[in-house]
Each structure stands twice: as C-alpha cells, then as structure tokens.
mmCIF file of C-alpha atoms in Angstrom:
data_model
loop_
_atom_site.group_PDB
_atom_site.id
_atom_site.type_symbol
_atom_site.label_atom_id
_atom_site.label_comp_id
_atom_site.label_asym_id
_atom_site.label_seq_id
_atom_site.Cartn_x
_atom_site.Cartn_y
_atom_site.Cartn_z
ATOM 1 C CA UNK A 1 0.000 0.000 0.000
ATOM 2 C CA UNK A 2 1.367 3.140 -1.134
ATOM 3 C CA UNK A 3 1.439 5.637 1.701
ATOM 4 C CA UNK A 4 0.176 9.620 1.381
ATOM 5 C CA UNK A 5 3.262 11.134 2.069
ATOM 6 C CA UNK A 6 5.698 9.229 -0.405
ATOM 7 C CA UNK A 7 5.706 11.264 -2.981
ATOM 8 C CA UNK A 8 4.538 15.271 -1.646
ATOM 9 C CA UNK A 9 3.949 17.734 -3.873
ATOM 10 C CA UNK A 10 4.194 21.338 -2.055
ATOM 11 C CA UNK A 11 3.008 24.181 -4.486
ATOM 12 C CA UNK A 12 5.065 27.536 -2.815
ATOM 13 C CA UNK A 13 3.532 30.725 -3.913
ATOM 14 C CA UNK A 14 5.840 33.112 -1.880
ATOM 15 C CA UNK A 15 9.016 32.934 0.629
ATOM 16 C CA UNK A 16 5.904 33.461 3.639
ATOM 17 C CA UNK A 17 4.141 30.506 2.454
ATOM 18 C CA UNK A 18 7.449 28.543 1.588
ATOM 19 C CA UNK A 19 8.300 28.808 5.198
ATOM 20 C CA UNK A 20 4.756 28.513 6.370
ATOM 21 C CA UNK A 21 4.014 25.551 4.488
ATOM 22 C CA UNK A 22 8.007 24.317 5.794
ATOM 23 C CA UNK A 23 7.103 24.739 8.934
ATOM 24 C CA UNK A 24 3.691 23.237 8.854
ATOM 25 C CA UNK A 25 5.038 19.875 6.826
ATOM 26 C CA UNK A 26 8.834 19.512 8.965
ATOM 27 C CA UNK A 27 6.737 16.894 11.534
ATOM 28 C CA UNK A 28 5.779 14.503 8.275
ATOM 29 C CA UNK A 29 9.010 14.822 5.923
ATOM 30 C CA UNK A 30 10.658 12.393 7.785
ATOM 31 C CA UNK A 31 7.565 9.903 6.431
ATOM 32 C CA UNK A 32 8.287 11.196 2.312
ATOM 33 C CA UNK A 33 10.468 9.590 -0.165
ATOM 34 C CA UNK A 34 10.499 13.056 -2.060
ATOM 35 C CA UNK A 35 9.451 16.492 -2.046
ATOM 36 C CA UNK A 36 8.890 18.615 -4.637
ATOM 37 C CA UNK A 37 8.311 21.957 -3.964
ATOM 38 C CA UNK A 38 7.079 23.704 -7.081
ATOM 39 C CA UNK A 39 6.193 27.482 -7.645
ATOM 40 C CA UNK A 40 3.542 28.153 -10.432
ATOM 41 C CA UNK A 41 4.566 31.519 -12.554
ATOM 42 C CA UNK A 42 1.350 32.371 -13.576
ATOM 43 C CA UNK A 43 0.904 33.808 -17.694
ATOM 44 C CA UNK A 44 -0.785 36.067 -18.581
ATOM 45 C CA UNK A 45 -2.536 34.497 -21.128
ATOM 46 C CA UNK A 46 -2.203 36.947 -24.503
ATOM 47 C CA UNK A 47 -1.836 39.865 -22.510
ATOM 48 C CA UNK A 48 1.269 41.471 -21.053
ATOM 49 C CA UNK A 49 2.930 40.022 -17.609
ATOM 50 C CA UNK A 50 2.932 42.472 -15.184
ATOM 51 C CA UNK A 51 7.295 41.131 -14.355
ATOM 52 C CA UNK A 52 9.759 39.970 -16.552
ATOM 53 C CA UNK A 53 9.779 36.000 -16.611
ATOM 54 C CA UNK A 54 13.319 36.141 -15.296
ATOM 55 C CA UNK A 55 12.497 38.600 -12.053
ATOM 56 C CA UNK A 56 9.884 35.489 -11.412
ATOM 57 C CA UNK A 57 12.386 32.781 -12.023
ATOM 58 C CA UNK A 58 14.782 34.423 -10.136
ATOM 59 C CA UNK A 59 11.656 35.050 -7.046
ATOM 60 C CA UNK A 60 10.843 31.917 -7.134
ATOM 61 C CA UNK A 61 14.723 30.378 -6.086
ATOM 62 C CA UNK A 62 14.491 32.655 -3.168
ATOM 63 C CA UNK A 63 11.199 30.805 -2.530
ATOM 64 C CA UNK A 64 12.921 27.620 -3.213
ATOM 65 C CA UNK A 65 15.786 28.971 -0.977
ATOM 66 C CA UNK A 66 13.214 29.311 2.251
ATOM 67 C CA UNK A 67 12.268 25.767 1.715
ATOM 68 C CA UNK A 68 15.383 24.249 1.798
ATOM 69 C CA UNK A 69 16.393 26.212 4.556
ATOM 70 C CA UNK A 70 13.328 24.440 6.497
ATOM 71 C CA UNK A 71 13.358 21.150 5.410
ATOM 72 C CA UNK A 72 16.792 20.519 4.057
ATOM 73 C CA UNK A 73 19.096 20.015 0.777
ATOM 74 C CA UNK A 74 16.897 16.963 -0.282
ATOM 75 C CA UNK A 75 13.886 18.761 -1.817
ATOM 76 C CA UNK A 76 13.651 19.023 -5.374
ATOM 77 C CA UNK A 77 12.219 22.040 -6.677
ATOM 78 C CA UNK A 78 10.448 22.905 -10.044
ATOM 79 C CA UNK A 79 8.940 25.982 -11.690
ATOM 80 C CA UNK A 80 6.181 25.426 -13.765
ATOM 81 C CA UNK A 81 4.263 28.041 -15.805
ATOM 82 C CA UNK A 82 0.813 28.161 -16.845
ATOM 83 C CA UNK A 83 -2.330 30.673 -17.289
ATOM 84 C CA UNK A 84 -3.994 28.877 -14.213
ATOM 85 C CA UNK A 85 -2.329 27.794 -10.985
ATOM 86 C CA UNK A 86 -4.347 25.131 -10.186
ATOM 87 C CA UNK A 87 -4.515 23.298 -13.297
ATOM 88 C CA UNK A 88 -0.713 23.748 -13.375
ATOM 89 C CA UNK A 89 -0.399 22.166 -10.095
ATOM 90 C CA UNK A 90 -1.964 18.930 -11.324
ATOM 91 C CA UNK A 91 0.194 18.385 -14.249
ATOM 92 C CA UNK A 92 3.005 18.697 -12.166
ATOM 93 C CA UNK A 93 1.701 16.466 -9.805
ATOM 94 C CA UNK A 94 0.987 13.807 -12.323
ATOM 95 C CA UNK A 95 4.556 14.662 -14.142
ATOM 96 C CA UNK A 96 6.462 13.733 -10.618
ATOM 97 C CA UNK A 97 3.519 10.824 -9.710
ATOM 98 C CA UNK A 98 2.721 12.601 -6.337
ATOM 99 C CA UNK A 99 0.803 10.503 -3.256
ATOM 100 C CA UNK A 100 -0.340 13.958 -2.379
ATOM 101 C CA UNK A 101 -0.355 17.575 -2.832
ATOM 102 C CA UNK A 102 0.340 19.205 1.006
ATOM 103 C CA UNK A 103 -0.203 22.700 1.358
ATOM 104 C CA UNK A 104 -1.268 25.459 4.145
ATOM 105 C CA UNK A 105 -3.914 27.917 2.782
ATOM 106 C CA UNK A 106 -2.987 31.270 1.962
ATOM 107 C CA UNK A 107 -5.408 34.038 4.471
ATOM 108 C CA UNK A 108 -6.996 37.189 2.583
ATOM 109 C CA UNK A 109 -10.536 37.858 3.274
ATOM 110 C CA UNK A 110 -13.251 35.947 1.651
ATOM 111 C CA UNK A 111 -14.346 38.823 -1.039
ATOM 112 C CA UNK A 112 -11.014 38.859 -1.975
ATOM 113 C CA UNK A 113 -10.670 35.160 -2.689
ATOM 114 C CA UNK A 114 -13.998 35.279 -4.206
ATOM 115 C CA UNK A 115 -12.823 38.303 -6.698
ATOM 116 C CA UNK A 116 -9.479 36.460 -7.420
ATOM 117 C CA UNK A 117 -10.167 33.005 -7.302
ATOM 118 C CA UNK A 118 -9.039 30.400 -4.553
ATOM 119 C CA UNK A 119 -6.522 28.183 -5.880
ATOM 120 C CA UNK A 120 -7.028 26.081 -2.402
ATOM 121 C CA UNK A 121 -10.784 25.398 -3.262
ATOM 122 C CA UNK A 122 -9.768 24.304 -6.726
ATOM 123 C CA UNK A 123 -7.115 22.260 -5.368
ATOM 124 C CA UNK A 124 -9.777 20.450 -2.615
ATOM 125 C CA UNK A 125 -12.342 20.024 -5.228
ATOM 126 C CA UNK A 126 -10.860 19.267 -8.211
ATOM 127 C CA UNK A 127 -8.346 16.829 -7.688
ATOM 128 C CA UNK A 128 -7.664 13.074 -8.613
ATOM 129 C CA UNK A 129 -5.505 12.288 -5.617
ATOM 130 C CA UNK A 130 -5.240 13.159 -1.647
ATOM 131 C CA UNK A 131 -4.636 17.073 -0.744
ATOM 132 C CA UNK A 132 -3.343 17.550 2.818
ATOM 133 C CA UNK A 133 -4.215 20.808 4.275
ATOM 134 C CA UNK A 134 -1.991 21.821 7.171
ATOM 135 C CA UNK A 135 -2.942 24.177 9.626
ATOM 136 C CA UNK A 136 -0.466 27.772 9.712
ATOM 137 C CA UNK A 137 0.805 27.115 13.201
ATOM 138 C CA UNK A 138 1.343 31.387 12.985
ATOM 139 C CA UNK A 139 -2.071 32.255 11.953
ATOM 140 C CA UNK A 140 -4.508 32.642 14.948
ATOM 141 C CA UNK A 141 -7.774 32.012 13.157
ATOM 142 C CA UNK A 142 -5.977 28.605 12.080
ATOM 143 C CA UNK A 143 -5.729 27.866 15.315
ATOM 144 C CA UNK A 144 -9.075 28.891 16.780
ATOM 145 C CA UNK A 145 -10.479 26.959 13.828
ATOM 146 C CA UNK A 146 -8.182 23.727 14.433
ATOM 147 C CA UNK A 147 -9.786 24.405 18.450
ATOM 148 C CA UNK A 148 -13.410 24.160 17.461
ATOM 149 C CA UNK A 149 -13.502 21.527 15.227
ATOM 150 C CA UNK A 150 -11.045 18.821 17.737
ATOM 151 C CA UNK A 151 -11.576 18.010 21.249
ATOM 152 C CA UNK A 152 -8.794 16.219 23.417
ATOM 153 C CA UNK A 153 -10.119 13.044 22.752
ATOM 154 C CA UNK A 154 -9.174 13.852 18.595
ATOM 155 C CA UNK A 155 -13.012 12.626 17.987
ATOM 156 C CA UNK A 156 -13.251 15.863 16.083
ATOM 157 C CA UNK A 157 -16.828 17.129 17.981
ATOM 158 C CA UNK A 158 -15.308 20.222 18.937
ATOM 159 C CA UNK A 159 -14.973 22.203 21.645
ATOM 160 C CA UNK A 160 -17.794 24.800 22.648
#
C-alpha cells in the first residue's frame, strides 16, 4: 500500500508561504520519499505580464531557498508556468507521480478570494488524488479553527 506522504507535492507561492508551508510539513518529511516543492509563474494568457519571466524565475529560487532552509538540501524544486495555478499544479503532480499535494492555505478575506479566485478550493475540489491541508501554526484564526472543530479526545466534535 502506497502511503500519502511518499511522494509530496508542495506548491510555494511566496518565501511566507514557503516557510509557512516548511514549517507546517517539517513533523511529516521524515515519512516522504520526495518532495517537490514547485512554484507556479502564472501567464498572462495573450496579454502582457505584469514582471519579466526572469524577475519570477529568479523570485521563485528565493522561494525555493526558504524551503530548503526548512526542510533541508533533499527537496527538489520545479517551476512550472501556466495561465492557471491550479490546473498547473496537477500536471506537475501527475509529471512527478505525487501521493499527495500538502499545502497550508494562503489568508486574505473571503471577497477577496472570491474576486481572485481560490486556488485552495480548486485544489480540494478538483483533484484526482489526496490534498493535505496543514494548519499555519502562525495564523490565529488557524488555530481557533483547528480548536473548534477537535476536542482532546481527537473525535473531532469540537470544543464549545
């Protein structure tokens, strides 16, 4: 039996949620085979990019950078371009066969996800293979929501 965390695929947005996500996956990359961290620069799609592809390449090895600082020399790393993130994410988790795609959600308010998109709701609903959603061990409301929804007994009723 193949287990979740053999192959993890962590999609990195920025050096905050490189070390975010780090931090939040350090307890379980002791269970992986490989990591892959990969950071998605996003086209345009016919229209002008707002940077130069080489200021995001060159972004995304400080991202890189973060990671390996948190979870070590061994994680391979891989930019991928595409005109949507999610969708991007999935080819390059079937390109490096991944158990599972591990992330921590990025906070913004809700009418700003809804205006932009949410690349984490795409990623929960739309996928062919386990997502692991780790709590951010920094972000308060992560932890007041990890609080109501687990009791000390880890039943998961909550705690009023």
């Amino acid at each position: 039996m193949v287990d979740v965390f053999d192959r993890v695929l962590l999609p990195v947005a920025s050096q905050e949620d490189a070390r975010t996500t780090a931090m939040a996956f350090s307890s379980y990359a002791a269970d992986s085979d490989s990591v892959v961290a990969v950071h998605v620069i996003e086209k345009a799609g016919g229209v002008p990019d707002k940077t130069s592809v080489e200021q995001r390449e060159q972004e995304a090895e400080k991202i890189f950078a973060t990671i390996r600082d948190e979870l070590g020399d061994d994680i391979a790393t891989e930019i991928a371009y595409g005109t949507d993130v999610s969708e991007t994410i999935f080819r390059v988790a079937d390109e490096v066969d991944a158990t599972a795609v591990v992330f921590t959600p990025r906070s913004g308010s809700r009418w700003v996800r809804l205006l932009t998109g949410d690349v984490a709701l795409d990623l929960i609903t739309e996928t062919d293979r386990p997502i692991v959603v780790l709590p951010d061990d920094g972000d308060p409301d992560s932890k007041a929501r990890t609080e109501r929804t687990t009791d000390d007994t880890g039943t998961g009723r909550g705690v009023e």
